[in-house]
Short mmCIF file of C-alpha atoms in Angstrom, two decimals:
data_model
loop_
_atom_site.label_atom_id
_atom_site.label_comp_id
_atom_site.label_asym_id
_atom_site.label_seq_id
_atom_site.Cartn_x
_atom_site.Cartn_y
_atom_site.Cartn_z
CA ASP A 1053 0.15 0.41 0.01
CA THR A 1054 1.72 3.24 -1.17
CA ALA A 1055 1.67 6.23 2.15
CA VAL A 1056 1.42 9.06 -0.57
CA SER A 1057 0.68 8.55 -3.94
CA GLN A 1058 0.14 11.06 -6.83
CA THR A 1059 -1.34 11.27 -9.96
CA PRO A 1060 -0.27 11.44 -12.52
CA LYS A 1061 3.37 10.03 -12.31
CA TYR A 1062 3.85 12.02 -15.28
CA LEU A 1063 2.07 15.52 -17.37
CA VAL A 1064 3.17 17.02 -20.97
CA THR A 1065 0.94 19.70 -21.38
CA GLN A 1066 0.99 22.92 -23.80
CA MET A 1067 1.69 26.20 -22.18
CA GLY A 1068 -1.75 27.90 -21.19
CA ASN A 1069 -3.39 25.05 -20.69
CA ASP A 1070 -5.69 24.23 -16.99
CA LYS A 1071 -4.04 20.88 -15.41
CA SER A 1072 -4.52 19.35 -12.10
CA ILE A 1073 -2.24 16.81 -9.53
CA LYS A 1074 -4.06 14.75 -7.31
CA CYS A 1075 -2.29 13.55 -3.85
CA GLU A 1076 -4.12 11.04 -1.05
CA GLN A 1077 -2.50 10.13 1.66
CA ASN A 1078 -3.74 7.28 3.64
CA LEU A 1079 -0.78 7.74 6.82
CA GLY A 1080 -3.47 9.16 8.85
CA HIS A 1081 -1.44 12.44 8.89
CA ASP A 1082 -3.34 16.00 9.49
CA THR A 1083 -0.77 17.63 7.40
CA MET A 1084 0.22 17.73 3.86
CA TYR A 1085 2.18 20.05 1.95
CA TRP A 1086 3.17 20.18 -1.73
CA TYR A 1087 6.28 21.11 -2.81
CA LYS A 1088 8.22 22.04 -5.97
CA GLN A 1089 11.48 20.73 -7.20
CA ASP A 1090 13.17 23.14 -9.99
CA SER A 1091 15.08 21.24 -12.96
CA LYS A 1092 18.54 22.19 -10.40
CA LYS A 1093 16.53 19.68 -8.00
CA PHE A 1094 16.20 22.45 -5.60
CA LEU A 1095 12.95 21.22 -3.18
CA LYS A 1096 10.67 24.46 -2.50
CA ILE A 1097 7.41 24.62 -0.60
CA MET A 1098 4.57 25.51 -1.86
CA PHE A 1099 1.90 25.16 0.70
CA SER A 1100 1.17 23.35 3.28
CA TYR A 1101 -2.25 22.64 5.08
CA ASN A 1102 -3.64 21.16 8.81
CA ASN A 1103 -6.74 19.41 8.20
CA LYS A 1104 -8.28 21.19 5.53
CA GLU A 1105 -7.06 24.49 6.45
CA LEU A 1106 -4.29 26.29 4.17
CA ILE A 1107 -1.37 27.21 6.98
CA ILE A 1108 1.02 28.32 4.48
CA ASN A 1109 1.43 29.96 1.10
CA GLU A 1110 5.61 30.92 -0.19
CA THR A 1111 4.57 33.24 -2.48
CA VAL A 1112 3.15 30.88 -5.44
CA PRO A 1113 1.26 33.02 -7.70
CA ASN A 1114 -1.71 32.61 -8.26
CA ARG A 1115 -2.26 30.80 -10.88
CA PHE A 1116 -1.91 27.34 -8.32
CA SER A 1117 -4.67 26.72 -6.96
CA PRO A 1118 -4.32 23.37 -4.17
CA LYS A 1119 -7.36 22.30 -2.75
CA SER A 1120 -8.25 19.68 0.05
CA PRO A 1121 -11.48 18.60 0.17
CA ASP A 1122 -10.57 16.19 3.53
CA LYS A 1123 -7.48 15.64 5.57
CA ALA A 1124 -6.60 12.91 3.49
CA HIS A 1125 -6.60 14.47 0.28
CA LEU A 1126 -4.65 17.73 -1.31
CA ASN A 1127 -5.00 18.47 -4.80
CA LEU A 1128 -3.09 21.29 -7.07
CA HIS A 1129 -4.78 22.57 -9.79
CA ILE A 1130 -2.94 24.97 -11.80
CA ASN A 1131 -3.94 27.22 -14.34
CA SER A 1132 -3.16 28.96 -17.18
CA LEU A 1133 0.83 27.12 -17.37
CA GLU A 1134 4.09 29.01 -18.19
CA LEU A 1135 7.40 27.16 -19.77
CA GLY A 1136 8.58 27.83 -16.01
CA ASP A 1137 6.19 25.60 -13.81
CA SER A 1138 8.09 22.55 -15.61
CA ALA A 1139 9.24 21.35 -12.22
CA VAL A 1140 8.61 17.80 -10.16
CA TYR A 1141 5.52 18.24 -8.20
CA PHE A 1142 5.51 16.42 -4.65
CA CYS A 1143 3.56 16.44 -2.14
CA ALA A 1144 4.06 14.93 1.69
CA SER A 1145 2.32 14.59 4.44
CA SER A 1146 3.22 14.24 8.25
CA GLN A 1147 1.35 13.87 11.38
CA ALA A 1148 0.88 17.43 12.98
CA GLY A 1149 2.95 18.50 16.30
CA THR A 1150 6.37 19.38 16.44
CA GLY A 1151 8.46 20.07 13.98
CA GLY A 1152 10.00 17.21 14.19
CA THR A 1153 7.78 14.48 12.98
CA GLU A 1154 8.89 13.36 9.71
CA ALA A 1155 7.14 13.76 5.94
CA PHE A 1156 6.80 10.88 4.11
CA PHE A 1157 6.85 12.23 0.36
CA GLY A 1158 5.15 11.40 -3.03
CA GLN A 1159 6.96 9.53 -5.91
CA GLY A 1160 6.45 13.36 -7.34
CA THR A 1161 4.62 14.36 -10.10
CA ARG A 1162 6.75 15.69 -13.62
CA LEU A 1163 5.38 18.46 -15.67
CA THR A 1164 6.41 19.19 -18.82
CA VAL A 1165 5.15 22.27 -20.32
CA VAL A 1166 5.99 22.70 -24.08
CA ALA B 133 14.31 32.31 9.08
CA GLN B 134 15.85 29.09 8.41
CA SER B 135 18.63 28.01 5.41
CA VAL B 136 20.74 25.46 4.90
CA THR B 137 24.13 24.77 2.40
CA GLN B 138 25.38 21.89 1.70
CA LEU B 139 28.75 22.30 0.29
CA ASP B 140 29.20 19.33 -2.18
CA SER B 141 27.12 19.97 -5.44
CA GLN B 142 28.76 16.13 -6.28
CA VAL B 143 30.75 13.95 -3.95
CA PRO B 144 32.61 10.71 -6.12
CA VAL B 145 33.87 8.73 -4.47
CA PHE B 146 34.52 4.30 -5.08
CA GLU B 147 32.51 1.46 -3.53
CA GLU B 148 33.80 0.55 -0.24
CA ALA B 149 35.48 4.12 1.33
CA PRO B 150 33.84 6.50 3.05
CA VAL B 151 32.16 8.74 2.28
CA GLU B 152 31.00 12.39 4.07
CA LEU B 153 28.08 14.48 2.84
CA ARG B 154 28.81 18.16 4.62
CA CYS B 155 25.22 20.32 6.06
CA ASN B 156 25.24 23.62 7.59
CA TYR B 157 22.34 25.48 8.97
CA SER B 158 21.29 28.90 10.00
CA SER B 159 18.13 30.00 12.11
CA SER B 160 17.58 32.16 15.28
CA VAL B 161 15.50 29.64 16.68
CA SER B 162 15.79 25.91 18.08
CA VAL B 163 15.24 23.70 15.09
CA TYR B 164 15.53 19.80 14.33
CA LEU B 165 17.39 18.56 11.72
CA PHE B 166 17.11 15.68 9.19
CA TRP B 167 18.44 14.18 6.05
CA TYR B 168 16.65 12.77 2.44
CA VAL B 169 17.44 10.51 0.42
CA GLN B 170 16.36 10.57 -3.50
CA TYR B 171 16.22 7.73 -5.49
CA PRO B 172 16.25 8.23 -9.17
CA ASN B 173 12.09 8.94 -10.67
CA GLN B 174 11.66 9.29 -6.95
CA GLY B 175 10.67 10.59 -4.19
CA LEU B 176 12.59 11.82 -0.73
CA GLN B 177 13.05 9.09 1.85
CA LEU B 178 14.18 9.97 5.33
CA LEU B 179 17.83 8.57 6.12
CA LEU B 180 17.94 9.80 9.82
CA LYS B 181 17.39 13.01 12.11
CA TYR B 182 18.51 15.03 15.09
CA LEU B 183 15.92 16.03 17.76
CA SER B 184 17.93 16.07 20.54
CA GLY B 185 20.18 14.36 23.00
CA SER B 186 23.54 12.09 21.65
CA THR B 187 24.84 14.07 18.85
CA LEU B 188 25.46 11.27 16.99
CA VAL B 189 22.50 10.44 15.45
CA LYS B 190 21.68 6.63 13.08
CA GLY B 191 19.60 6.03 10.59
CA ILE B 192 18.90 3.35 7.87
CA ASN B 193 21.23 2.25 5.59
CA GLY B 194 24.20 2.60 7.66
CA PHE B 195 23.75 6.82 7.58
CA GLU B 196 24.75 8.30 10.30
CA ALA B 197 24.55 12.01 11.16
CA GLU B 198 26.41 13.79 13.53
CA PHE B 199 25.03 17.43 15.45
CA ASN B 200 27.07 20.26 16.09
CA LYS B 201 25.56 23.75 18.06
CA SER B 202 28.77 25.55 17.79
CA GLN B 203 29.35 25.17 13.73
CA THR B 204 25.69 24.72 13.28
CA SER B 205 26.74 21.58 11.49
CA PHE B 206 25.28 18.29 10.42
CA HIS B 207 27.21 16.37 8.29
CA LEU B 208 26.39 12.65 6.81
CA ARG B 209 28.85 9.99 6.91
CA LYS B 210 28.80 6.54 5.86
CA PRO B 211 31.81 4.30 6.46
CA SER B 212 31.89 2.18 3.58
CA VAL B 213 29.40 3.62 0.99
CA HIS B 214 27.38 0.48 -1.59
CA ILE B 215 26.99 0.73 -5.49
CA SER B 216 23.23 0.97 -4.15
CA ASP B 217 23.48 4.57 -2.53
CA THR B 218 24.30 6.11 -5.29
CA ALA B 219 21.46 9.34 -4.93
CA GLU B 220 20.75 11.89 -4.14
CA TYR B 221 20.63 13.77 -0.52
CA PHE B 222 18.95 16.47 0.75
CA CYS B 223 19.71 17.98 4.42
CA ALA B 224 16.47 20.12 5.96
CA VAL B 225 15.52 21.44 9.00
CA ASN B 226 12.73 22.66 10.37
CA ARG B 227 11.52 24.99 13.45
CA GLU B 228 10.51 23.37 17.07
CA TYR B 229 6.64 23.38 16.39
CA GLY B 230 7.46 24.48 12.53
CA ASN B 231 5.56 23.03 9.86
CA LYS B 232 7.87 23.51 6.78
CA LEU B 233 10.86 22.02 5.86
CA VAL B 234 14.21 24.14 4.54
CA PHE B 235 16.51 21.66 2.09
CA GLY B 236 19.51 22.45 0.80
CA ALA B 237 20.33 21.89 -2.49
CA GLY B 238 21.54 18.76 -2.68
CA THR B 239 24.63 16.13 -3.03
CA ILE B 240 24.71 13.94 -5.67
CA LEU B 241 27.32 11.30 -4.06
CA ARG B 242 28.28 8.83 -7.18
CA VAL B 243 29.64 5.92 -6.43
CA LYS B 244 31.82 4.35 -8.38
CA SER B 245 33.39 0.37 -9.06
#
């Protein structure tokens, strides 16, 4: 059983399109995240949700809109895709509490905008 | 704000040799420290973490790391590497009661036979 699963694994799309990435975790965690890994492999947090409430929004363009229908799911919708959005997007989850809890990552979604 | 510097972007090493991957952090508050590994085309997996107590922490796959508060470092070590350790390694920090991991730029470990 995959703990944190993302779909799709690969996504190739044209500039200007709108696309969504889905994430589900079966760990019973309260907190979920989206991270972006750019072409230089640098990982940066985009959003964090705790019990469906947005708690971190790291100056991400408003073309990116996360949605958490329940605490086990955190989807990422991207409008008007741009070339610079090409990256690997990772979903993660952790138990709420102190900052010492482990984050579990999905396998990533490689988004290529052409 | 916290930041993490991984001093080496790539570390080539021969199989069965020891290796050290360096990590320095900056923070004005107490932090927790982590090392994650990313194998090709996969997500990140926790290797080990330092929360408190003994400054030497042991993780999976024979890795260990030492927390040095005075030098604000958390270097990762393995006494004898295998080909299968070839991966990218990320050092990360999170402040106490924080909910945001801040990652370093990663170090690619290439183990050669």
